[in-house]
Coordinates of C-alpha atoms in Angstrom, one line a residue:
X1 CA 76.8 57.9 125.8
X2 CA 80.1 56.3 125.0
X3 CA 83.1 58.1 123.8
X4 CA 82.3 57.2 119.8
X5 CA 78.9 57.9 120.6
X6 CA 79.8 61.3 122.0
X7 CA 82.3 62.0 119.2
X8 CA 79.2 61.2 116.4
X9 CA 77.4 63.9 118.0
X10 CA 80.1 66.5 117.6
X11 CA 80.8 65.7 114.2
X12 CA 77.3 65.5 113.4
X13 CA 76.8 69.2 115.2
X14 CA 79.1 70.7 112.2
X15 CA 81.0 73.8 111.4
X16 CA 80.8 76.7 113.8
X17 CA 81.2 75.2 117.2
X18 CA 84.7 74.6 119.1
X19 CA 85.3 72.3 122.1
X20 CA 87.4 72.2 125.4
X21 CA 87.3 70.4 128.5
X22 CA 85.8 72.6 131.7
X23 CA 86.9 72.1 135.0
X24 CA 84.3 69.3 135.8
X25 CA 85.9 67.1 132.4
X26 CA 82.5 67.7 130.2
X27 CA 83.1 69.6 127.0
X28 CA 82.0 73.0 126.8
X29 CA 81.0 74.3 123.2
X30 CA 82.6 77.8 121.8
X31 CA 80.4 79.7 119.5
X32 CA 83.2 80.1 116.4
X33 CA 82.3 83.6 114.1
X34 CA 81.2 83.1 110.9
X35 CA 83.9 83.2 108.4
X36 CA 83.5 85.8 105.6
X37 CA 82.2 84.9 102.3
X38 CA 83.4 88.2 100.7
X39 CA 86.6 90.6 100.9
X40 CA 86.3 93.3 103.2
X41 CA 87.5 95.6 99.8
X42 CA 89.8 98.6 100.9
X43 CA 91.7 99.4 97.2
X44 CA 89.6 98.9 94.3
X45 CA 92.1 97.8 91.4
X46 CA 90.2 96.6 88.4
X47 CA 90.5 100.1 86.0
X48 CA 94.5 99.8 86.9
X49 CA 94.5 96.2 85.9
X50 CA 93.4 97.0 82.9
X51 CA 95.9 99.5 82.2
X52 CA 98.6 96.8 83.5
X53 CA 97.2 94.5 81.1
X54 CA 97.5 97.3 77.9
X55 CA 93.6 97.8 77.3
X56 CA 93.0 100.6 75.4
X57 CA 90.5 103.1 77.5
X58 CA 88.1 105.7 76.2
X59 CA 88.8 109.1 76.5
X60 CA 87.3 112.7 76.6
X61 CA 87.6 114.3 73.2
X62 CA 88.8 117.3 75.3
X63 CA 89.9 118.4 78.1
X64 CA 87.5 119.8 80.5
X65 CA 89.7 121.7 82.7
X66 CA 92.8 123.0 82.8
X67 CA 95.0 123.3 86.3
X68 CA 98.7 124.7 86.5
X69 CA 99.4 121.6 88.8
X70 CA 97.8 117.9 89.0
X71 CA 98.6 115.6 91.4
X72 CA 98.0 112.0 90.8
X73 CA 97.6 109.8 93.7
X74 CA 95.9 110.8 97.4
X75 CA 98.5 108.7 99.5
X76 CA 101.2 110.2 101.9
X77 CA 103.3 111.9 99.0
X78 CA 101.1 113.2 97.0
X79 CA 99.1 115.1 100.3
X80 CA 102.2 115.8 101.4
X81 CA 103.1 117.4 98.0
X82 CA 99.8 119.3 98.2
X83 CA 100.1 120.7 101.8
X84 CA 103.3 122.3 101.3
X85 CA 102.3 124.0 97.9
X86 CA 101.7 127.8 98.4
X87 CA 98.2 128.7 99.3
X88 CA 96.4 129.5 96.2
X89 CA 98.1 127.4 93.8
X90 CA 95.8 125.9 91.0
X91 CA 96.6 122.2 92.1
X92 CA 94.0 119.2 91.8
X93 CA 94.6 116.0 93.5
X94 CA 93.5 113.0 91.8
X95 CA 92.7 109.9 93.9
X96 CA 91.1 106.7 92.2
X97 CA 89.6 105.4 96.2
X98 CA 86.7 107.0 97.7
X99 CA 89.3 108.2 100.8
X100 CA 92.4 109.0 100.7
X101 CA 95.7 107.9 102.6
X102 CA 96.9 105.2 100.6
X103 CA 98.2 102.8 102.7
X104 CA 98.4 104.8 105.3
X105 CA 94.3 104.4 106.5
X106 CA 93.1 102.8 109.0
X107 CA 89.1 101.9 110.3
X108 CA 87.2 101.6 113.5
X109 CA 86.1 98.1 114.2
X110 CA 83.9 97.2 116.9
X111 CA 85.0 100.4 119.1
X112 CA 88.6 99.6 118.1
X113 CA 90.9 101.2 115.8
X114 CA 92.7 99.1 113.1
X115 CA 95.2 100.1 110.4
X116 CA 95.0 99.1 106.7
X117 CA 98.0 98.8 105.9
X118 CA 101.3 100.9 107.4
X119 CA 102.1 100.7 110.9
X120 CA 105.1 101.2 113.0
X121 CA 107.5 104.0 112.5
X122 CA 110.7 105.1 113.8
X123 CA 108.9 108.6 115.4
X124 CA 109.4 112.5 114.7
X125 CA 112.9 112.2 113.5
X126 CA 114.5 115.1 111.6
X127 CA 114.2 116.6 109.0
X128 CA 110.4 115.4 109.5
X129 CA 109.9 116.6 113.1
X130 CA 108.4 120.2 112.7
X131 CA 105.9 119.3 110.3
X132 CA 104.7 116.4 112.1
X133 CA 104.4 118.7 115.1
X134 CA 102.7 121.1 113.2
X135 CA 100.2 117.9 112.2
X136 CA 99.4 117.3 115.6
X137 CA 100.6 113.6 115.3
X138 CA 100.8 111.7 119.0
X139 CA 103.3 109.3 118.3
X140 CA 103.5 106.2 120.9
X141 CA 106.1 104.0 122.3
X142 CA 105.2 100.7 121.1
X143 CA 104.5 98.7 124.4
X144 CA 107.4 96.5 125.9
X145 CA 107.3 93.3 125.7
X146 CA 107.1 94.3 121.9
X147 CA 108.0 91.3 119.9
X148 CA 107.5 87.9 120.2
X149 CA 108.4 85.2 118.4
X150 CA 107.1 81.8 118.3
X151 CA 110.2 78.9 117.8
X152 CA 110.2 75.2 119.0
X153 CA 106.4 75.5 120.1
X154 CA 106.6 78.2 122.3
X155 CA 106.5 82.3 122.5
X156 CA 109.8 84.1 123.1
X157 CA 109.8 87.3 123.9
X158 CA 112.6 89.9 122.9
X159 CA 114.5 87.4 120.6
X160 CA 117.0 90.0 119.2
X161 CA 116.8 91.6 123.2
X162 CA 116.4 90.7 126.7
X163 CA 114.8 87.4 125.7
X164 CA 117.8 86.3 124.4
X165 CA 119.2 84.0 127.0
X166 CA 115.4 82.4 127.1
X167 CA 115.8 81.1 123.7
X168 CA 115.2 77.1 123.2
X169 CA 118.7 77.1 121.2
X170 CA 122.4 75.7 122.0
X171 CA 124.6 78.3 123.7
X172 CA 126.7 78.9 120.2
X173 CA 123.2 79.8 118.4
X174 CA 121.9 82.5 121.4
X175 CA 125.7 83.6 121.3
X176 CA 125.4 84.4 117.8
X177 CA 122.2 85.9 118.5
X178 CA 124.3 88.5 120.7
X179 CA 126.5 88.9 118.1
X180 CA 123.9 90.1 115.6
X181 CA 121.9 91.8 117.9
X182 CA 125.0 94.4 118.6
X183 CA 125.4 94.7 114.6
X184 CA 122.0 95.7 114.5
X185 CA 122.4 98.2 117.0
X186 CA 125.5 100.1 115.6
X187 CA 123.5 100.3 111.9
X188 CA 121.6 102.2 114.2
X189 CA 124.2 105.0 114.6
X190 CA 123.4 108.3 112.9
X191 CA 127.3 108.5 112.4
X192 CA 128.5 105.3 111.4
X193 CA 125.6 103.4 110.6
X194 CA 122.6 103.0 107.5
X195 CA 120.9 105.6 106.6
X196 CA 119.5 107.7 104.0
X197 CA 120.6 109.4 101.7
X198 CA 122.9 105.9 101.0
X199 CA 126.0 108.2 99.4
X200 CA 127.0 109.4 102.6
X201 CA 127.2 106.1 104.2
X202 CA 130.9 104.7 105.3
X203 CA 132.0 102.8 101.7
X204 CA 132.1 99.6 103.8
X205 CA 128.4 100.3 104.9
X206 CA 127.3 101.4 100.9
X207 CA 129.3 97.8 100.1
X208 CA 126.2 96.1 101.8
X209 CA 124.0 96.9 98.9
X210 CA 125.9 95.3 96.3
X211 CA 125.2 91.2 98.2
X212 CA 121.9 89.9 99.4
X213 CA 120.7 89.3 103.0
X214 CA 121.6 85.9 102.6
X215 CA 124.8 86.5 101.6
X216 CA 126.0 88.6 104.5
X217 CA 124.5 85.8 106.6
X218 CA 126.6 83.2 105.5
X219 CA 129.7 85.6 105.2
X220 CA 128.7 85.9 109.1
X221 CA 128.2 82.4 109.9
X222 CA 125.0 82.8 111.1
X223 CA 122.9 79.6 112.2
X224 CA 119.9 78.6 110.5
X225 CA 117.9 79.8 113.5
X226 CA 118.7 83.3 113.1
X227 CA 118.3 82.9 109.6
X228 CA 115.0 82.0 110.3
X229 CA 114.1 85.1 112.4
X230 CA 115.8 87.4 110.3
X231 CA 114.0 86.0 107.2
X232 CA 110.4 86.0 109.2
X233 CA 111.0 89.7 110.5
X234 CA 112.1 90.6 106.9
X235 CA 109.3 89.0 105.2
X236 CA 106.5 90.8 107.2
X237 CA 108.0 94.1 106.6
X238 CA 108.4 94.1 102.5
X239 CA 106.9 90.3 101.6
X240 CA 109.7 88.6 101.0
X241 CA 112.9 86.8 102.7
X242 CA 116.5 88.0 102.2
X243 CA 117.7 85.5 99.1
X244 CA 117.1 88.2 96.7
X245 CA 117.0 91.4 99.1
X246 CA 120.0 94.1 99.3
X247 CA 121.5 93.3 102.5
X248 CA 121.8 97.5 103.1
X249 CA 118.0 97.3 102.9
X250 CA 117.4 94.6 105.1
X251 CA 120.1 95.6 107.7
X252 CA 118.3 98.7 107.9
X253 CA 114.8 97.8 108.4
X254 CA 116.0 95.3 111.0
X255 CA 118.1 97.4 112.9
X256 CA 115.3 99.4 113.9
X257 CA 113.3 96.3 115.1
X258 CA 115.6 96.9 118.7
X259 CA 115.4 101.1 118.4
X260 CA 112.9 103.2 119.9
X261 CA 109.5 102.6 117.1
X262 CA 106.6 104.5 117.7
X263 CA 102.9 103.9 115.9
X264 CA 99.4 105.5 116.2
X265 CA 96.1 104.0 117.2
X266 CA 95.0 102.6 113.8
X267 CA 98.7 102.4 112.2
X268 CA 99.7 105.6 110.0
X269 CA 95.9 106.2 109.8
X270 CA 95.8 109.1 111.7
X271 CA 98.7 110.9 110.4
X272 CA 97.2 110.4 107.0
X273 CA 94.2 112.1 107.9
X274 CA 95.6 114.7 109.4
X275 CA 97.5 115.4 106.5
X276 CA 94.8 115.4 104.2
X277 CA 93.0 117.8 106.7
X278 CA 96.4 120.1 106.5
X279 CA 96.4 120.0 102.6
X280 CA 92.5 120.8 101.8
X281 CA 92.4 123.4 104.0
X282 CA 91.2 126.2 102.3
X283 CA 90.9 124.3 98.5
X284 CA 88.4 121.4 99.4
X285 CA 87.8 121.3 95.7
X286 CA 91.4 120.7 94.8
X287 CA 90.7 116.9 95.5
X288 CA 89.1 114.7 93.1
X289 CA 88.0 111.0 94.9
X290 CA 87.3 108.2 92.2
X291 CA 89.2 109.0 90.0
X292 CA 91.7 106.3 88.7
X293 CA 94.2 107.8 85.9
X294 CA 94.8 105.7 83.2
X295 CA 97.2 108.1 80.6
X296 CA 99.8 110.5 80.9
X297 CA 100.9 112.2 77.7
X298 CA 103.3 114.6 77.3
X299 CA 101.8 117.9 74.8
X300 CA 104.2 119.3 72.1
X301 CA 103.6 122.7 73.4
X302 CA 104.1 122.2 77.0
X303 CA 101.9 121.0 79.8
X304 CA 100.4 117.3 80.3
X305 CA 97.1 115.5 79.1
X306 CA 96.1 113.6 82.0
X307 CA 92.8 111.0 81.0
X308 CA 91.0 109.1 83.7
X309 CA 87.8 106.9 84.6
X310 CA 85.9 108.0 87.2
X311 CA 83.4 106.0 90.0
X312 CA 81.6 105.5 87.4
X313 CA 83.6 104.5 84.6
X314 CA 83.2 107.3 82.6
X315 CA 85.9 109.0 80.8
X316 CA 87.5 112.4 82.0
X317 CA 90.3 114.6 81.1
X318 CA 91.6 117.4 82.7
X319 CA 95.1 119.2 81.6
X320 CA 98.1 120.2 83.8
X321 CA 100.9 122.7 83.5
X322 CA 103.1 120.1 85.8
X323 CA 102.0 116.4 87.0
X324 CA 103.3 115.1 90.3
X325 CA 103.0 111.3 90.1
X326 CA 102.7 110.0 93.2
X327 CA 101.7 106.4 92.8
X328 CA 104.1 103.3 92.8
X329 CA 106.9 103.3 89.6
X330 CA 105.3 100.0 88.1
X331 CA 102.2 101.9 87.7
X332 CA 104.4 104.9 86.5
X333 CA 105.9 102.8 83.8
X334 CA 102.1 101.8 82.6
X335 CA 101.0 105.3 82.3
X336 CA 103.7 106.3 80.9
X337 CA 105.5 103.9 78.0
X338 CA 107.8 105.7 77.0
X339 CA 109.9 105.7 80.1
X340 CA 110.9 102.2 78.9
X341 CA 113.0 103.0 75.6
X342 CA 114.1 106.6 77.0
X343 CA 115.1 105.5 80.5
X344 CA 115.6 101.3 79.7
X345 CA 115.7 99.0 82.8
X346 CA 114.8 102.2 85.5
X347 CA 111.4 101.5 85.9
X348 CA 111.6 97.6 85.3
X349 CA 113.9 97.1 88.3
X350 CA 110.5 98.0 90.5
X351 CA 109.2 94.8 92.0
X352 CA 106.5 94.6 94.5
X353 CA 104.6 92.1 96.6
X354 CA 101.5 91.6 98.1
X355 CA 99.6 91.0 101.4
X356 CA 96.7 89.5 102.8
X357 CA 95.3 91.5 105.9
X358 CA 93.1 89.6 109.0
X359 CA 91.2 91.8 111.0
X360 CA 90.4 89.8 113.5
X361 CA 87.7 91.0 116.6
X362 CA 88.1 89.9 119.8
X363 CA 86.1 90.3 123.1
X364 CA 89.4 90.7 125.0
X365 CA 93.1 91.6 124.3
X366 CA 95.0 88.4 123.5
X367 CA 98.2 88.0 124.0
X368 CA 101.4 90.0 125.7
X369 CA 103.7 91.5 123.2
X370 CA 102.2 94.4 120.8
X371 CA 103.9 92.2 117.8
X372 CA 104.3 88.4 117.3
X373 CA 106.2 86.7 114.5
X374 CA 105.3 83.2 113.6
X375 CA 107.8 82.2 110.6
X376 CA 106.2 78.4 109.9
X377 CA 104.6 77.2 108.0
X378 CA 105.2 80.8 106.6
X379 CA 106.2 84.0 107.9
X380 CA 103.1 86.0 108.9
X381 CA 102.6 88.7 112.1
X382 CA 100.3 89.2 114.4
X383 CA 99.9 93.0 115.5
X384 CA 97.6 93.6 118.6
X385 CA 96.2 97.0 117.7
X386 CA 94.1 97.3 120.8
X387 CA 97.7 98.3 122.3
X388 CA 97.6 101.7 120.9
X389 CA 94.3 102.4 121.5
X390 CA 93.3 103.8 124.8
X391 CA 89.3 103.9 123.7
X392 CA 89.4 100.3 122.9
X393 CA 88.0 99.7 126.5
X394 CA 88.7 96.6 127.0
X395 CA 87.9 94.7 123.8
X396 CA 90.8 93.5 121.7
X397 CA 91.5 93.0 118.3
X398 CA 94.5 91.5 115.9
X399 CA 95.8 92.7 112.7
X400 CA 97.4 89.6 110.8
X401 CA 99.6 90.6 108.2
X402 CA 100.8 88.0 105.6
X403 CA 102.7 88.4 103.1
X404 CA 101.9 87.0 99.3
X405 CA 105.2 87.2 97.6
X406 CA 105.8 87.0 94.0
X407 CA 102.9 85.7 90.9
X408 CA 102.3 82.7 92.8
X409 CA 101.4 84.8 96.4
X410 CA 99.6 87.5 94.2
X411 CA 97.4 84.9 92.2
X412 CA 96.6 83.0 95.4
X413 CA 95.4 86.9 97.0
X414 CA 93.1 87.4 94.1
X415 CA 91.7 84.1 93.4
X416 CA 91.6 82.1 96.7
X417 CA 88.3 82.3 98.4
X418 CA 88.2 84.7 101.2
X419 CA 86.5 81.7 103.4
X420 CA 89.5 79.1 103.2
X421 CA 91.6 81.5 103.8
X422 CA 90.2 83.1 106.9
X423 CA 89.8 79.3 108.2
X424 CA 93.7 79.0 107.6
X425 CA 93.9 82.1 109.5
X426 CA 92.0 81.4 112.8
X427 CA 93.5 77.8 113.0
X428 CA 96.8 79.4 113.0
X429 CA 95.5 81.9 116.0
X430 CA 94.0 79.6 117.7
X431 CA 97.5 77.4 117.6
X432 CA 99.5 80.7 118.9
X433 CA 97.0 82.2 121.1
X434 CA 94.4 79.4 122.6
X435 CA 92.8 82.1 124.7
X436 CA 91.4 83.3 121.5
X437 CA 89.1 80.4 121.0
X438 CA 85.5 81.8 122.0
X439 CA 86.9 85.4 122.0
X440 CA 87.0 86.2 117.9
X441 CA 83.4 87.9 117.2
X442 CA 84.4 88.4 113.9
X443 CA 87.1 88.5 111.1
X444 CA 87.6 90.5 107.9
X445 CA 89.7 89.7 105.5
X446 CA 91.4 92.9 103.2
X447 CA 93.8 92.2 100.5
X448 CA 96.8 95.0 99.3
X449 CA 97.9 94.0 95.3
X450 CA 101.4 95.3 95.4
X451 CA 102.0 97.9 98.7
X452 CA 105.9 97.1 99.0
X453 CA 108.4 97.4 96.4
X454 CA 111.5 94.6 96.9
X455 CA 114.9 96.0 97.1
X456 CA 117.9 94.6 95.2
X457 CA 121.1 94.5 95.3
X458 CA 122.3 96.9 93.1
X459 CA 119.2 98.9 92.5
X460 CA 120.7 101.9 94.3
X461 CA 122.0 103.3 90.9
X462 CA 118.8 102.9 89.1
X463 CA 116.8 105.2 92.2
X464 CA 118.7 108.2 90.8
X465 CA 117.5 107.9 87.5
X466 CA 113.5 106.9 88.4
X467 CA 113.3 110.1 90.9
X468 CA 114.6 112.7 87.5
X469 CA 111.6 114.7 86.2
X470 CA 110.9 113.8 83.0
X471 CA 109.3 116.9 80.9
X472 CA 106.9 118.3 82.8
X473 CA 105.8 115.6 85.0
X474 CA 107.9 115.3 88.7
X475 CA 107.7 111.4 90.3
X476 CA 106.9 111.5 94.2
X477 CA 105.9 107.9 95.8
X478 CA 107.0 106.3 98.9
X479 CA 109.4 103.4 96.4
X480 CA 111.3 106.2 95.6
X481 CA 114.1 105.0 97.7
X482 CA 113.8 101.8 96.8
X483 CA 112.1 100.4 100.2
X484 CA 108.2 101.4 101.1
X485 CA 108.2 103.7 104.4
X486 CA 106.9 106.8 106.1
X487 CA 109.8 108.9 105.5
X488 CA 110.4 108.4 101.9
X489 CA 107.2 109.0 101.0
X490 CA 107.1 112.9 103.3
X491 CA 110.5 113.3 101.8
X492 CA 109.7 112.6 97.8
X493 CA 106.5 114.9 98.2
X494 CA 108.1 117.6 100.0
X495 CA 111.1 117.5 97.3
X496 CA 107.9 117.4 94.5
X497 CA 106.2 120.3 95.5
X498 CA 109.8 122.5 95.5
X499 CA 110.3 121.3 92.0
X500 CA 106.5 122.3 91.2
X501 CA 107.4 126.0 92.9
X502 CA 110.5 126.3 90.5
X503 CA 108.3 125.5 87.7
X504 CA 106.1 128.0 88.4
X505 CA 108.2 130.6 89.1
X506 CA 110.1 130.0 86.0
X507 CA 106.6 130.6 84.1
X508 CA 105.5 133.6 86.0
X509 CA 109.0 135.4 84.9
X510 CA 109.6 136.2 81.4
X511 CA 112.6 135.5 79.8
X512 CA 115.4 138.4 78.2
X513 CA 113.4 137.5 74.9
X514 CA 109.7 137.8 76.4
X515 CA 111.0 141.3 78.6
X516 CA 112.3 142.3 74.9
X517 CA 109.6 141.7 72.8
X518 CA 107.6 143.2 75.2
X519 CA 109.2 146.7 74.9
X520 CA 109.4 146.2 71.2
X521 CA 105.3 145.8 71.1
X522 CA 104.5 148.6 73.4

C-alpha cells in the first residue's frame, strides 16, 4: 500500500485510535478512552439558580422545627463553625449536596485519589496549628521539582526558582525574573511582608491594594514574559489574570508559589472529612444533606425563618434562634435582599469565576513536576495527584484545572458539550505530555459555577462591612477576606461560632428587668 493508500485507511478507521511510528518505522495504533458524553456532576446548582434568577419558591406554611442555632452551608466554615460549638448545643447544619466539604472533597478514581476542587496549602501555620493537629491532618511537602512551566515549546522547571538560569529568555528578562523572584520571597516575611489581617501590614505594603497586578508590573518594568507567568500562575489560582486584580492579593498568593506548600492525597479532601467527622460527633442528626436554602427572613420577634427545598424538591422550613451563613456572599445577597438597600455596594463588590475540572486516568504517572502551568492558548494547570498518594501504586492520574472567567467562561461551562471539551483537553495533554498518548484510560469532566471570588483593588474597605452580623444571622465563608483559601474559611467559622456562644449566653442570662420582674412575680 502506498503512502495515500495507507493514509485512507487511517482516516477511514475513525475516532478513537492514535498513531506513532515503532522502532521498526510501521505505525502502531493507541487505543484513545472514550470521551464522556455527560458531566461527571459534583455540585448540583439548579434550585440556587433559581433563586439567582428571583423565582419565587413554595414554602412550608410553618415551620416544622425549631433549633437555637442553624447553619447554612456544609463546607469548611460552616463544619468548622459547628465543631467548635459547645457540645450539646441545638445546632442543625444545612447542606444542599449529598456530602459535604464544599470545595474541599475529593474522590477515589481508579485506586487513585483526586481532589474536587481545593488543593495546595501553605501547612499548619498558626493560629490554625492545634486544631489541625487535633484533626489528625498529614500535611505533605509538595514534591520538588514542583512547578513547571511550559514557554517557547518546552517544560521549565522552577521558573520563579532554580530553573531560572534554564529559561529560553534574553539575559535582561531571566535577570528580571531574579528580581521578582526575591520580591516574592520578602512578601513572604511574617514581619514585613503580606499577610492577614491587611491593617497591620507596613502602609507601603497596604498601598498595594489600592493598584492592580498589572499596574505594579509596569510600575516594575517587568517584561512581557513574566507578565505572562505571573498572569498564568494567577489565573489558575482565582480564574482570572491581574488587569483587574488587587496587586496585595496577587502578591500574596504568588509569593507562596516559592514557600514551603503542603497538600493531602485528594487536595483538602481529607481535612474536610475529618472535619466533618470532628463536628458530628456525638449530634449525627445535627446535619441535614439535600437541603438547598432558598430564604432567609428576619422575624419581628427575634430569631430567623429559614425555607428550603430538599432532594426532592419539596418545601421545608425550620426556624433558628441565630443563622451562620456560610455560603459565598453573592448567594448571601440572594437570600437575603435586603442587604442591598441597608448595606449598598457590600455584597455587589463579590465577583466570582468559574472552572472546568479534567480528571484524567492514567496507567502510569506522567510527567516530573507535581504542577505544570501551560499559559497558551489559555492559562490552565496540570496537577499530578498521584504525587500525594502513596496507594496509588503505580497508576497515575492528572487533575486539569481551567479556569472559565467571567459570563462568557461561565456560559461556555454550562452550555458547552462535555465531549468537545474533553477532546480540547486531551489534545492539549497530549501536546505537553506525549507519554500520555496510550496511557489515559479515562477522563471525567466536573464543572465548579463560581468557587473563587475576584479580588479588587479597593475592596478591602467593603470586607469589614460584609463580615458584620446583621440581626440575628452571623456570615462565615471562605470570601470573607476577599480571596477563596483554607485559612479564611477555619478563621470565619471559628470567629462564627464565638459570636453564636455570645448570643447564647446573652439569652440564657436575664436582664436587670427580667431578674426584676421576676422577684416582683414570685
Amino acid at each position: 500500500m502506498n503512502r495515500r493508500g495507507f493514509l485512507a485507511g487511517a482516516l477511514a478507521l475513525g475516532a478513537g485510535l492514535a498513531f506513532r511510528v515503532r522502532a521498526d518505522g510501521l505505525p502502531e495504533t493507541l487505543p484513545e478512552p472514550a470521551l464522556p458524553e455527560a458531566w461527571d456532576e459534583i455540585d448540583h446548582n439548579a434550585v440556587v439558580h433559581r433563586v439567582r434568577d428571583g423565582e419565587a419558591l413554595p414554602r412550608r406554611a410553618q415551620p416544622e422545627a425549631e433549633h437555637a442555632v442553624v447553619i447554612v452551608g456544609g463546607g469548611i466554615s460552616g463544619l468548622t463553625a459547628l465543631s467548635e460549638l459547645p457540645a450539646g448545643t441545638d445546632a442543625l447544619l444545612l447542606e444542599k449536596e449529598a456530602e459535604t466539604g464544599g470545595h474541599s472533597r475529593r474522590r477515589r478514581i481508579r485506586g487513585v485519589w483526586c481532589p474536587l476542587g481545593a488543593l495546595v496549602s501553605q501547612g499548619p501555620i498558626a493560629p490554625f496549628t492545634s486544631r489541625l493537629n487535633a484533626l489528625g491532618v498529614a500535611f505533605q511537602p509538595l514534591p520538588v521539582p514542583g512547578l513547571a512551566w511550559r514557554i517557547g515549546g518546552r517544560l521549565c522547571e522552577e521558573p520563579l526558582g532554580a530553573g531560572i538560569d534554564a529559561l529560553p529568555l534574553p539575559a535582561a528578562e531571566r535577570a528580571a525574573f531574579r528580581a521578582a523572584a526575591d520580591e516574592l520571597a520578602g512578601y513572604r516575611d511574617p514581619a514585613t511582608g503580606i499577610f492577614f489581617p491587611r491593617s497591620d501590614n507596613r502602609p507601603e505594603i497596604r498601598a498595594l491594594d489600592a493598584i492592580t497586578l498589572h499596574e505594579h508590573i509596569a510600575r516594575r518594568g517587568w517584561p512581557e514574559s513574566l507578565k505572562k507567568l505571573l498572569d498564568g500562575l494567577l489565573a489558575v489560582r482565582i480564574g482570572e489574570d491581574g488587569s483587574q486584580v488587587s496587586a496585595w492579593t496577587a502578591l500574596w498568593l504568588l509569593s507562596a508559589i516559592g514557600g514551603d506548600n503542603y497538600s493531602f492525597p485528594g487536595g483538602h479532601g481529607a481535612l474536610g472529612e475529618r472535619l466533618a467527622a470532628q463536628a458530628l460527633d456525638g449530634r449525627p442528626q445535627a446535619l441535614r444533606r439535600g437541603w438547598t436554602v432558598t430564604a432567609l427572613t428576619p422575624l419581628a420577634a427575634g430569631g430567623v425563618r429559614v425555607d428550603a427545598l430538599d432532594a426532592d424538591g419539596a418545601p421545608r422550613c425550620v426556624q433558628a434562634g441565630t443563622v451562620v451563613l456560610a455560603a459565598p456572599k453573592l448567594y448571601a445577597r440572594k437570600l437575603l435582599p435586603q442587604l442591598a438597600t441597608e448595606r449598598p455596594g457590600v455584597y455587589e463588590s463579590f465577583r466570582y469565576n468559574a472552572y472546568l475540572l479534567a480528571q484524567v486516568s492514567l496507567k502510569h504517572p506522567v510527567g516530573r513536576c507535581f504542577e505544570t502551568l501551560v499559559s497558551e492558548p489559555s492559562p490552565r494547570m496540570y496537577v499530578a495527584a498521584d504525587r500525594l498518594d502513596p496507594e496509588a501504586n503505580g497508576r497515575g492520574h492528572m487533575t486539569i484545572y481551567v479556569p472559565m472567567s467571567g459570563s462568557a467562561g461561565r456560559a461556555r461551562l454550562l452550555g458547552a458539550h462535555p465531549r468537545a471539551l474533553a477532546a480540547e483537553l486531551l489534545d492539549g495533554l497530549y501536546q505537553n505530555f506525549p507519554e500520555a498518548r496510550g496511557a489515559v484510560e479515562e477522563i471525567r469532566l466536573q464543572r465548579w459555577g463560581h468557587p473563587l471570588v475576584s479580588p479588587r483593588p479597593g475592596q478591602d474597605a467593603t470586607l469589614a462591612a460584609a463580615r458584620e452580623p446583621w440581626g440575628d444571622i452571623v456570615f462565615a465563608h471562605s470570601d470573607t477576606f476577599g480571596v477563596s483559601g483554607l485559612y479564611s474559611a477555619l478563621w470565619t467559622g471559628i470567629d462564627a461560632a464565638a459570636e453564636v456562644q455570645v448570643r447564647l449566653l446573652a439569652r440564657q442570662t436575664p436582664t436587670r428587668n427580667e431578674e426584676h420582674a421576676h422577684v416582683q412575680v414570685a
